[in-house]
Coordinates of C-alpha atoms and ligand atoms in Angstrom, one line a residue:
M1 CA 0.1 0.2 0.0
S2 CA 1.1 3.5 -0.5
G3 CA 2.1 6.6 1.9
G4 CA 4.5 6.7 4.7
P5 CA 3.6 6.8 8.1
S6 CA 2.6 10.3 8.5
R7 CA 0.4 10.4 5.8
H8 CA -1.1 6.9 6.8
D9 CA -1.8 8.7 10.5
A10 CA -3.4 11.7 8.9
V11 CA -5.8 10.0 6.8
L12 CA -6.6 7.7 9.5
A13 CA -7.2 10.6 11.7
E14 CA -9.4 12.2 9.0
I15 CA -11.4 9.2 8.6
A16 CA -12.0 9.3 12.4
R17 CA -13.1 12.7 12.3
V18 CA -15.6 11.9 9.6
A19 CA -16.6 9.0 11.3
G20 CA -17.2 11.2 14.9
S21 CA -19.2 14.0 12.5
S22 CA -22.8 14.3 12.7
L23 CA -23.3 14.0 8.9
E24 CA -25.6 11.6 7.6
L25 CA -24.4 8.0 7.7
D26 CA -24.5 7.4 3.8
V27 CA -22.3 10.7 3.3
V28 CA -20.0 9.4 6.2
L29 CA -19.5 6.1 5.0
D30 CA -18.8 7.4 1.5
R31 CA -16.3 9.3 2.5
I32 CA -14.6 6.5 4.4
V33 CA -14.5 4.2 1.8
D34 CA -13.1 7.0 -0.6
R35 CA -10.4 7.5 2.1
A36 CA -9.7 4.0 2.7
A37 CA -8.9 3.6 -1.1
A38 CA -6.8 6.6 -0.9
L39 CA -4.9 5.2 2.2
T40 CA -4.4 1.7 0.9
G41 CA -4.2 1.9 -2.8
A42 CA -6.9 -0.2 -3.3
D43 CA -9.0 0.2 -6.4
R44 CA -12.4 -0.6 -5.0
T45 CA -13.5 -0.1 -1.5
S46 CA -16.9 -1.1 -0.2
I47 CA -18.9 -1.4 3.0
W48 CA -21.6 -3.9 3.6
L49 CA -23.7 -3.9 6.4
L50 CA -25.7 -6.7 7.8
E51 CA -29.5 -6.4 7.8
R52 CA -31.7 -6.7 11.3
D53 CA -32.6 -10.2 10.1
G54 CA -29.1 -11.2 10.0
Q55 CA -29.8 -12.7 6.6
R56 CA -29.2 -10.1 4.1
L57 CA -26.0 -7.8 3.4
Q58 CA -27.2 -4.1 2.6
P59 CA -24.7 -2.6 0.0
S60 CA -23.9 0.7 2.0
A61 CA -21.0 2.4 0.4
L62 CA -18.9 1.9 -2.6
Y63 CA -15.7 3.6 -4.0
G64 CA -14.4 3.0 -7.3
M65 CA -17.1 2.8 -9.6
E66 CA -19.5 5.5 -11.4
P67 CA -21.9 7.2 -9.2
A68 CA -24.8 6.0 -11.4
F69 CA -23.6 2.4 -10.8
T70 CA -23.1 3.1 -7.1
A71 CA -26.5 4.2 -6.7
E72 CA -28.0 1.3 -8.4
W73 CA -25.9 -1.0 -6.6
K74 CA -27.2 0.5 -3.3
L75 CA -30.3 -0.9 -4.2
R76 CA -29.9 -4.3 -4.2
P77 CA -29.3 -6.5 -0.9
L78 CA -27.4 -9.6 -1.3
A79 CA -28.3 -12.9 0.4
L80 CA -25.6 -13.5 3.2
D81 CA -25.6 -17.2 2.1
D82 CA -24.9 -16.1 -1.6
E83 CA -21.9 -13.9 -0.2
R84 CA -19.3 -16.5 1.0
L85 CA -16.5 -14.1 1.8
S86 CA -18.9 -11.6 3.9
R87 CA -20.2 -14.7 5.4
Q88 CA -17.0 -16.3 6.4
V89 CA -15.9 -12.9 8.3
I90 CA -19.2 -12.4 9.7
E91 CA -19.0 -16.1 11.2
T92 CA -15.6 -16.0 12.2
G93 CA -15.0 -12.5 12.9
A94 CA -11.5 -12.7 11.3
P95 CA -10.3 -10.9 8.2
V96 CA -10.2 -13.0 5.0
V97 CA -7.6 -12.7 2.4
V98 CA -8.0 -13.8 -1.2
E99 CA -4.9 -13.6 -3.1
D100 CA -6.1 -14.6 -6.4
A101 CA -9.5 -13.8 -6.9
L102 CA -10.0 -16.0 -9.9
A103 CA -8.7 -19.3 -8.8
D104 CA -10.2 -18.9 -5.1
P105 CA -13.2 -21.4 -4.7
R106 CA -14.9 -18.7 -2.2
T107 CA -15.5 -16.0 -4.8
D108 CA -18.4 -15.5 -7.1
K109 CA -16.8 -16.0 -10.5
S110 CA -19.3 -13.8 -12.5
S111 CA -18.7 -10.8 -10.0
V112 CA -14.7 -11.2 -10.2
Q113 CA -14.8 -11.2 -14.0
F114 CA -17.5 -8.2 -14.0
F115 CA -15.3 -6.1 -11.5
G116 CA -12.0 -7.6 -13.0
D117 CA -10.9 -8.4 -9.1
R118 CA -7.5 -9.8 -8.7
S119 CA -6.9 -9.7 -4.7
I120 CA -9.5 -9.1 -2.2
L121 CA -9.4 -8.2 1.7
V122 CA -12.4 -8.5 3.7
V123 CA -12.2 -7.3 7.3
P124 CA -15.2 -7.2 9.8
L125 CA -17.2 -4.3 11.0
E126 CA -17.6 -4.8 14.7
R127 CA -19.5 -3.1 17.3
R128 CA -19.6 -4.2 20.8
G129 CA -18.4 -7.7 19.9
D130 CA -21.0 -8.2 17.3
V131 CA -20.2 -8.4 13.5
I132 CA -22.3 -5.9 11.9
G133 CA -21.0 -5.5 8.4
T134 CA -17.8 -6.1 6.1
L135 CA -15.5 -3.7 4.6
F136 CA -13.8 -4.9 1.2
M137 CA -10.6 -3.7 -0.2
N138 CA -10.4 -5.1 -3.7
H139 CA -7.4 -4.7 -6.3
V140 CA -8.4 -4.7 -9.7
R141 CA -5.4 -3.9 -12.0
R142 CA -2.8 -6.3 -10.7
A143 CA -2.6 -9.0 -7.9
Y144 CA -1.6 -7.8 -4.4
R145 CA -0.1 -9.4 -1.5
F146 CA -1.8 -8.2 1.8
T147 CA 0.5 -7.4 4.5
A148 CA -0.2 -7.7 8.3
E149 CA 0.1 -3.9 8.3
D150 CA -2.6 -3.7 5.4
I151 CA -4.7 -6.0 7.5
A152 CA -4.4 -4.0 10.6
T153 CA -5.1 -0.4 8.5
A154 CA -8.1 -2.2 7.0
E155 CA -9.5 -3.0 10.4
A156 CA -8.8 0.4 11.9
I157 CA -10.7 1.9 9.1
A158 CA -13.5 -0.7 9.7
G159 CA -13.4 0.4 13.5
Q160 CA -13.9 3.8 12.3
A161 CA -16.9 2.9 10.1
A162 CA -18.5 0.9 12.8
I163 CA -18.1 4.1 15.2
A164 CA -19.7 6.1 12.4
I165 CA -22.6 3.8 12.3
D166 CA -22.9 3.5 16.1
N167 CA -23.1 7.5 16.0
A168 CA -25.4 7.7 13.0
R169 CA -27.7 5.3 14.9
L170 CA -27.5 7.2 18.4
Y171 CA -28.1 10.1 16.4
G172 CA -31.0 9.0 14.3
F173 CA -32.4 7.5 17.5
A174 CA -32.0 10.7 19.2
R175 CA -33.5 12.7 16.5
R176 CA -36.4 10.2 15.8
L177 CA -36.7 10.2 19.6
A178 CA -37.2 13.8 19.7
D179 CA -39.7 13.9 17.2
Q180 CA -41.7 11.4 18.6
L181 CA -41.6 12.4 21.9
Q182 CA -42.9 15.6 20.7
R183 CA -45.7 14.0 18.8
S184 CA -46.7 12.1 21.5
F185 CA -46.6 14.8 23.9
R186 CA -48.6 17.0 21.6
H187 CA -51.1 13.9 21.4
A188 CA -50.8 13.5 25.2
G189 CA -51.8 17.2 25.6
E190 CA -54.5 17.1 23.0
A191 CA -56.0 13.8 24.7
L192 CA -55.9 15.2 28.0
A193 CA -57.3 18.8 27.2
S194 CA -60.0 17.3 25.2
G195 CA -60.8 14.5 27.8
A196 CA -60.3 12.3 24.5
D197 CA -59.9 8.7 24.5
V198 CA -57.0 7.8 26.6
R199 CA -57.0 4.1 24.9
R200 CA -56.6 5.8 21.6
H201 CA -53.5 7.9 23.1
L202 CA -51.8 4.9 24.4
E203 CA -52.4 3.0 21.0
L204 CA -50.7 5.9 19.4
M205 CA -47.7 5.4 21.8
V206 CA -47.5 1.8 20.9
Q207 CA -47.7 2.4 17.6
L208 CA -44.8 4.9 17.8
A209 CA -42.8 2.5 20.0
V210 CA -43.2 -0.3 17.4
E211 CA -42.3 1.8 14.3
T212 CA -39.3 3.3 16.0
V213 CA -37.5 -0.2 16.7
G214 CA -39.3 -1.8 13.9
A215 CA -40.7 -4.2 16.1
D216 CA -43.6 -6.6 14.6
G217 CA -46.1 -5.4 17.4
G218 CA -46.5 -4.2 21.2
S219 CA -49.2 -3.8 23.8
I220 CA -50.1 -1.8 26.9
E221 CA -51.7 -4.0 29.6
L222 CA -52.9 -2.1 32.7
L223 CA -53.6 -4.0 36.3
E224 CA -57.0 -4.5 37.0
A225 CA -58.2 -2.6 39.9
D226 CA -58.3 -5.5 42.3
R227 CA -54.4 -6.1 41.0
R228 CA -55.2 -9.6 40.3
G229 CA -54.9 -9.9 36.7
T230 CA -54.2 -7.2 33.7
Y231 CA -56.0 -6.0 30.8
A232 CA -54.8 -4.9 27.2
V233 CA -55.8 -1.0 26.7
A234 CA -53.6 -0.7 23.5
R235 CA -52.4 -3.5 20.9
V236 CA -50.6 -2.9 17.7
G237 CA -49.6 -5.6 15.1
E238 CA -50.5 -9.4 15.0
P239 CA -50.0 -11.1 18.5
P240 CA -46.5 -12.6 19.1
S241 CA -45.7 -16.3 18.2
A242 CA -44.2 -18.4 20.9
E243 CA -40.8 -17.8 19.3
A244 CA -40.8 -14.1 19.2
F245 CA -38.4 -11.9 20.9
R246 CA -40.1 -9.6 23.4
V247 CA -39.0 -6.6 25.8
H248 CA -41.0 -5.8 28.7
F249 CA -41.2 -2.7 30.8
D250 CA -42.8 -2.2 34.1
L251 CA -44.8 0.8 34.3
R252 CA -44.6 2.2 37.7
G253 CA -46.5 5.1 39.1
E254 CA -46.5 6.6 42.5
S255 CA -49.0 4.3 43.4
G256 CA -47.0 1.2 42.4
L257 CA -47.2 -1.0 39.5
L258 CA -49.5 0.4 36.7
G259 CA -49.2 -2.1 34.0
T260 CA -46.8 -3.0 31.3
L261 CA -45.4 -2.2 28.1
E262 CA -44.4 -5.2 25.9
L263 CA -42.9 -5.3 22.3
W264 CA -42.0 -8.1 20.2
S265 CA -40.2 -8.7 17.1
E266 CA -40.3 -12.3 15.2
G267 CA -37.1 -11.6 13.5
A268 CA -34.2 -10.4 15.7
P269 CA -33.5 -9.6 19.3
F270 CA -34.0 -6.0 20.5
E271 CA -30.4 -4.4 21.1
A272 CA -29.2 -2.6 23.8
D273 CA -30.1 0.9 22.4
E274 CA -33.5 0.0 21.4
R275 CA -34.0 -1.3 24.9
E276 CA -32.9 2.1 26.1
L277 CA -35.1 4.0 23.7
L278 CA -38.2 1.8 24.7
A279 CA -37.5 2.4 28.2
T280 CA -38.1 6.2 27.4
F281 CA -41.3 5.2 25.8
A282 CA -42.5 3.4 28.8
V283 CA -41.7 6.5 31.1
H284 CA -44.0 8.4 28.9
A285 CA -46.6 5.9 28.5
R286 CA -46.6 5.7 32.5
S287 CA -46.9 9.5 33.0
A288 CA -50.0 9.4 30.3
I289 CA -51.7 6.7 32.1
E290 CA -51.1 8.8 35.4
H291 CA -52.3 11.8 33.5
A292 CA -55.4 9.9 32.2
R293 CA -56.2 8.6 35.7
L294 CA -55.9 12.0 37.4
Y295 CA -57.9 13.5 34.7
A296 CA -60.6 10.9 35.1
S297 CA -60.9 11.3 38.5
L298 CA -61.3 15.2 38.2
Q299 CA -63.9 14.2 35.9
A300 CA -65.9 12.1 38.2
E301 CA -65.6 14.6 40.7
R302 CA -66.9 17.3 38.4
E303 CA -69.8 14.8 37.3
R304 CA -70.4 14.1 41.3
A305 CA -70.4 18.0 41.9
H306 CA -73.0 18.3 39.0
A307 CA -75.3 15.5 40.1
A308 CA -75.2 16.9 43.6
E309 CA -76.2 20.3 42.2
R310 CA -78.9 18.5 40.3
T311 CA -80.1 16.2 42.9
Q312 CA -80.2 19.5 45.4
A313 CA -82.6 21.3 42.9
E314 CA -84.8 18.1 42.4
F315 CA -85.0 17.5 46.2
S316 CA -86.0 21.2 46.9
S317 CA -88.9 20.9 44.2
M318 CA -89.9 17.3 45.5
I319 CA -89.9 18.7 49.1
S320 CA -92.2 21.4 48.3
H321 CA -94.4 19.1 46.2
E322 CA -94.5 16.5 48.9
L323 CA -95.3 19.1 51.6
R324 CA -97.9 21.0 49.6
T325 CA -100.0 17.9 48.8
P326 CA -101.0 17.0 52.0
L327 CA -101.4 20.5 53.3
A328 CA -103.7 21.2 50.2
L329 CA -105.8 18.5 51.2
I330 CA -106.1 19.3 54.8
R331 CA -106.9 23.0 53.5
G332 CA -109.5 21.6 51.3
Y333 CA -111.4 19.5 53.9
V334 CA -111.2 22.2 56.5
A335 CA -112.5 24.9 54.3
T336 CA -115.6 22.6 53.3
L337 CA -116.2 21.9 57.2
L338 CA -116.1 25.3 58.0
R339 CA -118.3 26.7 55.3
P340 CA -121.3 28.2 56.5
P341 CA -124.1 27.6 57.0
M342 CA -124.9 24.2 55.8
P343 CA -123.8 21.6 58.3
L344 CA -122.5 18.4 56.6
P345 CA -123.9 15.2 57.4
P346 CA -122.0 13.3 60.2
E347 CA -120.9 10.6 58.0
K348 CA -119.3 13.0 55.6
S349 CA -117.6 15.3 58.2
R350 CA -116.3 12.0 59.8
R351 CA -114.6 11.1 56.6
F352 CA -113.4 14.7 56.1
V353 CA -111.8 14.5 59.6
E354 CA -110.2 11.2 58.9
G355 CA -108.8 12.9 55.7
I356 CA -107.2 15.6 57.6
D357 CA -105.8 13.0 60.1
N358 CA -104.3 10.9 57.1
A359 CA -103.0 13.7 55.6
A360 CA -101.4 15.1 58.7
L361 CA -99.7 11.6 59.1
R362 CA -97.9 11.7 55.8
L363 CA -96.8 15.1 56.8
Q364 CA -95.5 13.9 59.9
R365 CA -93.9 11.0 58.4
L366 CA -92.3 13.3 55.9
I367 CA -90.9 15.5 58.4
D368 CA -89.8 12.5 60.6
N369 CA -87.8 11.3 57.6
L370 CA -86.3 14.5 56.7
L371 CA -85.2 15.0 60.3
S372 CA -83.7 11.5 60.6
A373 CA -81.9 12.0 57.3
N374 CA -80.3 15.1 58.8
R375 CA -79.6 13.5 62.0
L376 CA -78.2 10.2 60.4
E377 CA -75.8 12.4 58.6
S378 CA -74.5 14.1 61.7
D379 CA -72.7 13.0 65.0
M380 CA -76.2 13.3 66.7
F381 CA -77.2 9.9 65.5
T382 CA -77.1 7.7 68.3
V383 CA -79.2 4.2 68.9
N384 CA -80.6 3.8 72.1
P385 CA -81.0 0.0 72.5
A386 CA -83.6 -1.3 75.0
P387 CA -85.1 -4.9 75.1
L388 CA -87.9 -4.8 72.6
E389 CA -90.4 -7.2 71.9
V390 CA -90.8 -7.6 68.2
R391 CA -94.6 -8.7 67.8
S392 CA -95.8 -5.4 69.7
L393 CA -93.6 -3.5 67.7
V394 CA -95.0 -4.9 64.4
R395 CA -98.8 -4.5 65.8
R396 CA -98.0 -0.9 66.8
A397 CA -96.5 0.2 63.4
V398 CA -99.2 -1.7 61.5
G399 CA -102.0 0.1 63.7
A400 CA -100.3 3.3 63.1
S401 CA -100.5 2.7 59.3
A402 CA -104.0 1.7 59.3
L403 CA -105.4 5.0 58.5
L404 CA -103.0 5.2 55.5
A405 CA -104.4 1.8 54.3
G406 CA -107.7 2.9 54.2
E407 CA -109.8 0.0 52.9
R408 CA -106.9 -2.2 51.8
Q409 CA -106.4 -5.2 54.1
L410 CA -103.2 -5.4 56.4
E411 CA -102.5 -8.8 57.0
V412 CA -100.2 -9.7 59.8
S413 CA -98.4 -13.0 60.9
L414 CA -96.9 -13.3 64.1
P415 CA -95.4 -16.6 66.2
D416 CA -96.9 -17.5 69.4
L417 CA -93.4 -17.0 71.1
E418 CA -92.2 -13.7 72.0
L419 CA -89.3 -12.4 70.0
W420 CA -87.0 -10.2 71.8
V421 CA -84.2 -7.7 70.1
L422 CA -82.2 -5.2 71.6
G423 CA -83.3 -1.9 69.7
D424 CA -84.2 1.6 69.6
P425 CA -88.2 1.6 69.7
D426 CA -88.7 4.9 68.1
Q427 CA -86.2 4.1 65.3
L428 CA -87.4 0.5 64.7
A429 CA -90.9 1.7 64.4
Q430 CA -89.8 4.3 61.9
V431 CA -88.3 1.4 59.8
L432 CA -91.4 -0.5 59.8
E433 CA -93.8 2.4 59.1
N434 CA -91.7 3.0 56.3
L435 CA -91.8 -0.2 54.8
I436 CA -95.5 -0.5 55.1
G437 CA -96.4 3.1 54.0
N438 CA -94.1 2.1 50.7
A439 CA -96.2 -1.1 50.4
I440 CA -99.4 1.0 50.7
K441 CA -98.0 3.8 48.4
Y442 CA -96.8 1.4 45.6
A443 CA -99.1 -1.8 45.5
P444 CA -102.6 -1.0 43.8
P445 CA -105.0 -0.2 46.2
E446 CA -107.1 -3.3 46.2
T447 CA -104.3 -5.6 47.0
A448 CA -103.2 -6.7 50.5
V449 CA -100.2 -5.9 52.4
S450 CA -98.8 -8.7 54.7
V451 CA -96.4 -8.2 57.6
A452 CA -94.7 -11.2 59.2
A453 CA -92.0 -11.5 62.0
Q454 CA -90.4 -14.8 62.7
A455 CA -87.4 -16.3 64.8
V456 CA -84.8 -17.7 62.6
E457 CA -81.4 -19.3 64.0
G458 CA -80.8 -16.6 66.8
R459 CA -82.3 -14.0 64.5
V460 CA -85.4 -12.0 64.2
R461 CA -86.8 -11.5 60.9
V462 CA -89.6 -9.1 59.9
S463 CA -90.8 -8.9 56.4
V464 CA -93.2 -6.7 54.7
K465 CA -94.6 -7.9 51.3
D466 CA -96.8 -6.6 49.0
R467 CA -98.6 -7.5 45.4
G468 CA -97.3 -4.2 43.7
P469 CA -94.8 -3.8 40.7
G470 CA -91.9 -5.1 42.9
I471 CA -88.4 -3.6 42.4
P472 CA -86.4 -4.1 38.9
Q473 CA -83.7 -6.3 39.3
E474 CA -80.8 -3.7 38.6
A475 CA -82.3 -1.4 41.4
L476 CA -82.6 -3.8 44.2
E477 CA -79.6 -2.3 46.1
R478 CA -79.9 1.4 44.5
V479 CA -83.5 1.7 46.4
F480 CA -81.5 1.9 49.7
E481 CA -79.3 5.0 48.3
K482 CA -80.3 8.3 49.4
F483 CA -82.6 10.1 47.0
Y484 CA -82.8 7.1 44.7
R485 CA -86.4 6.5 43.1
V486 CA -87.1 3.9 40.5
G487 CA -87.7 5.5 37.2
A488 CA -87.0 9.0 38.4
A489 CA -83.2 8.9 37.2
G490 CA -82.2 11.9 35.2
A491 CA -83.8 15.0 35.3
D492 CA -87.0 14.1 33.6
G493 CA -90.2 14.5 35.5
Y494 CA -90.3 12.2 38.5
A495 CA -93.8 13.2 39.5
D496 CA -95.1 11.9 36.4
R497 CA -94.4 8.4 37.2
G498 CA -96.5 6.9 40.1
P499 CA -96.7 7.9 43.7
T500 CA -94.1 10.9 44.5
G501 CA -91.5 10.5 47.2
L502 CA -88.2 11.9 48.5
G503 CA -86.1 8.8 48.0
L504 CA -85.3 8.8 51.6
G505 CA -87.3 6.2 53.4
L506 CA -85.2 3.1 52.3
Y507 CA -82.0 5.0 52.7
I508 CA -83.0 5.8 56.4
C509 CA -84.4 2.3 57.0
R510 CA -81.0 0.9 55.9
R511 CA -79.0 3.2 58.0
I512 CA -81.1 2.7 61.0
I513 CA -81.1 -1.4 60.7
E514 CA -77.1 -1.5 60.1
A515 CA -76.6 0.9 63.2
H516 CA -78.4 -2.0 65.2
G517 CA -76.0 -4.4 63.5
G518 CA -78.6 -6.1 61.4
R519 CA -79.6 -6.0 57.6
I520 CA -82.0 -5.3 55.2
W521 CA -82.8 -6.3 51.9
E522 CA -85.5 -6.6 48.9
E523 CA -86.3 -9.6 46.9
N524 CA -89.2 -9.7 44.6
A525 CA -91.7 -12.5 45.4
S526 CA -92.0 -14.9 42.6
E527 CA -95.8 -14.3 42.3
G528 CA -94.9 -10.5 41.8
G529 CA -94.8 -7.7 44.3
S530 CA -91.8 -7.0 46.8
V531 CA -90.6 -8.3 50.0
F532 CA -88.7 -6.1 52.1
T533 CA -87.0 -8.0 55.0
L534 CA -85.0 -6.9 57.9
E535 CA -83.1 -9.1 60.2
L536 CA -81.6 -8.3 63.9
S537 CA -80.0 -10.5 66.5
A538 CA -82.2 -12.0 68.7
S539 CA -81.4 -11.0 72.4
G540 CA -81.5 -14.0 74.7
S541 CA -84.3 -15.4 76.9
E542 CA -82.8 -13.6 80.0
I543 CA -84.7 -10.6 78.8
P544 CA -87.9 -10.4 80.9
A545 CA -91.3 -11.3 79.1
Ligands
ADP1 P1 -89.7 7.4 48.4 O1 -90.9 6.5 48.4 O2 -89.8 8.6 49.0 O3 -89.4 7.5 46.7 P2 -87.9 5.3 49.3 O4 -86.6 5.3 49.7 O5 -88.9 4.8 50.5 O6 -88.3 6.7 48.8 O7 -88.2 4.3 48.1 C1 -86.9 4.6 47.4 C2 -87.8 3.9 46.0 O8 -87.8 2.6 46.0 C3 -89.2 4.4 45.6 O9 -89.1 5.7 44.9 C4 -89.8 3.3 44.6 O10 -89.6 3.7 43.3 C5 -89.2 2.1 45.3 N1 -89.9 1.2 46.3 C6 -90.0 1.5 47.6 N2 -90.9 0.6 48.0 C7 -91.2 -0.1 47.0 C8 -92.3 -1.1 46.9 N3 -93.2 -1.5 48.0 N4 -92.9 -1.5 45.7 C9 -92.4 -0.8 44.8 N5 -91.4 0.0 44.7 C10 -91.1 0.6 45.9

């Protein structure tokens, strides 16, 4: 090879400078093959890079041919199996020297003839112990005997080319990363600002991650609320085969593990720099998820605030309606009774007075419920338990409801033995009166209401059964919620559907029963109608009868 040691060093230094520059990889490699030819006196020099699949060689830089030819040449990757010199270098990691290209069994004769090759030196491009390509030095005009120094020089050049490739990849990654982060941030911002689909946003992130490292697919899975399993929120590409290479990142938030980001590749394993890059995606995916959660909880809070406002407004209008109706009745009866001079027949007066009594009772229950609901939510709510015999409690509650029942039959079924519990008599009476009152209110007037009490394995059960419409399956639990009324959901006219009410009665019942350590539930009778049952611990027989 030509050139003295100082020139040799100068050219190598130049190659190193080019390799370290931030020029496009193509340009850098072109310069390297050009300088390599100048340094070593080779007629043709070229760089081949192994593709990700490890099966093909990409012609990447060529010195010594027409630019038009070179451009064409770059478009045709070669199968590694067809390129025996490169294959040997890649497999062994050692240089290959071909003294006589025409005679050597490893060369492709048509190519040798086409290019007029005489002697060839191939050295590996190594990066962190992996051979990532090959550097060719071809002598065309005459045969050449490569010396140990030639080989060392070629290896030094190949080393610089590998560095250039590394730099370019890092640089390219950095640039793509910056682009993509910008894109994903923009999307995250848009998604969060508009409250848009977080799932869609995460899908986009997976898509970007997949594209960035050329993976075959990826997914983000989130942990179920009970933390027992995961569910996919975003998935891109075909599901991985059993042999696929996978990388997996835990997405950890402040509250612990949120989920995982996984990518898979069918062809080649992920490289260290790709993993690093993906790790940054994982960080962004995590913050997107955290933002989304925060956003969702803010949304929910706002929703709750709105709902509370709505409820408040509906509630006020319902209260005034509920108070006005019995008052209007009372005033109507009273006006008639007082109207001079004509005295009413005694039968009629009696009905009017009963009507007044009935309306006053409704008012009283309404006010009791309102006060109870208030008290239940304050610290003033206490249970004053005393030994209480349930059969007499039931009889009293039924008696107090007789007026409301009017013509309707109130059936009572009680055992012969006393049923004792520890309870607050006023509160338990209120529960029973609410349940009986509801049965009277919601079941058709001609149907009977049955109240029964019994002892069941150390507990006392009281049930109130009617032959009314029952409770829709989906509302069985909700009827015990404060303000909940069947068919009154939303802002549409609750007053148009059947009897009116405040949706407080059952809420109060449940709170009271639970404060007594008992339970209350509803089940619809198989023959139709609802059955409300409450259950309290029986207090022992030591209680005096
Ligand atoms: P209110 O009767 O004031 O609406 P409640 O809390 O007592 O409030 O009842 C809640 C809802 O449960 C009622 O609006 C009604 O839709 C339903 N409900 C209660 N009792 C019965 C019953 N016996 N039959 C049918 N529906 C009932």
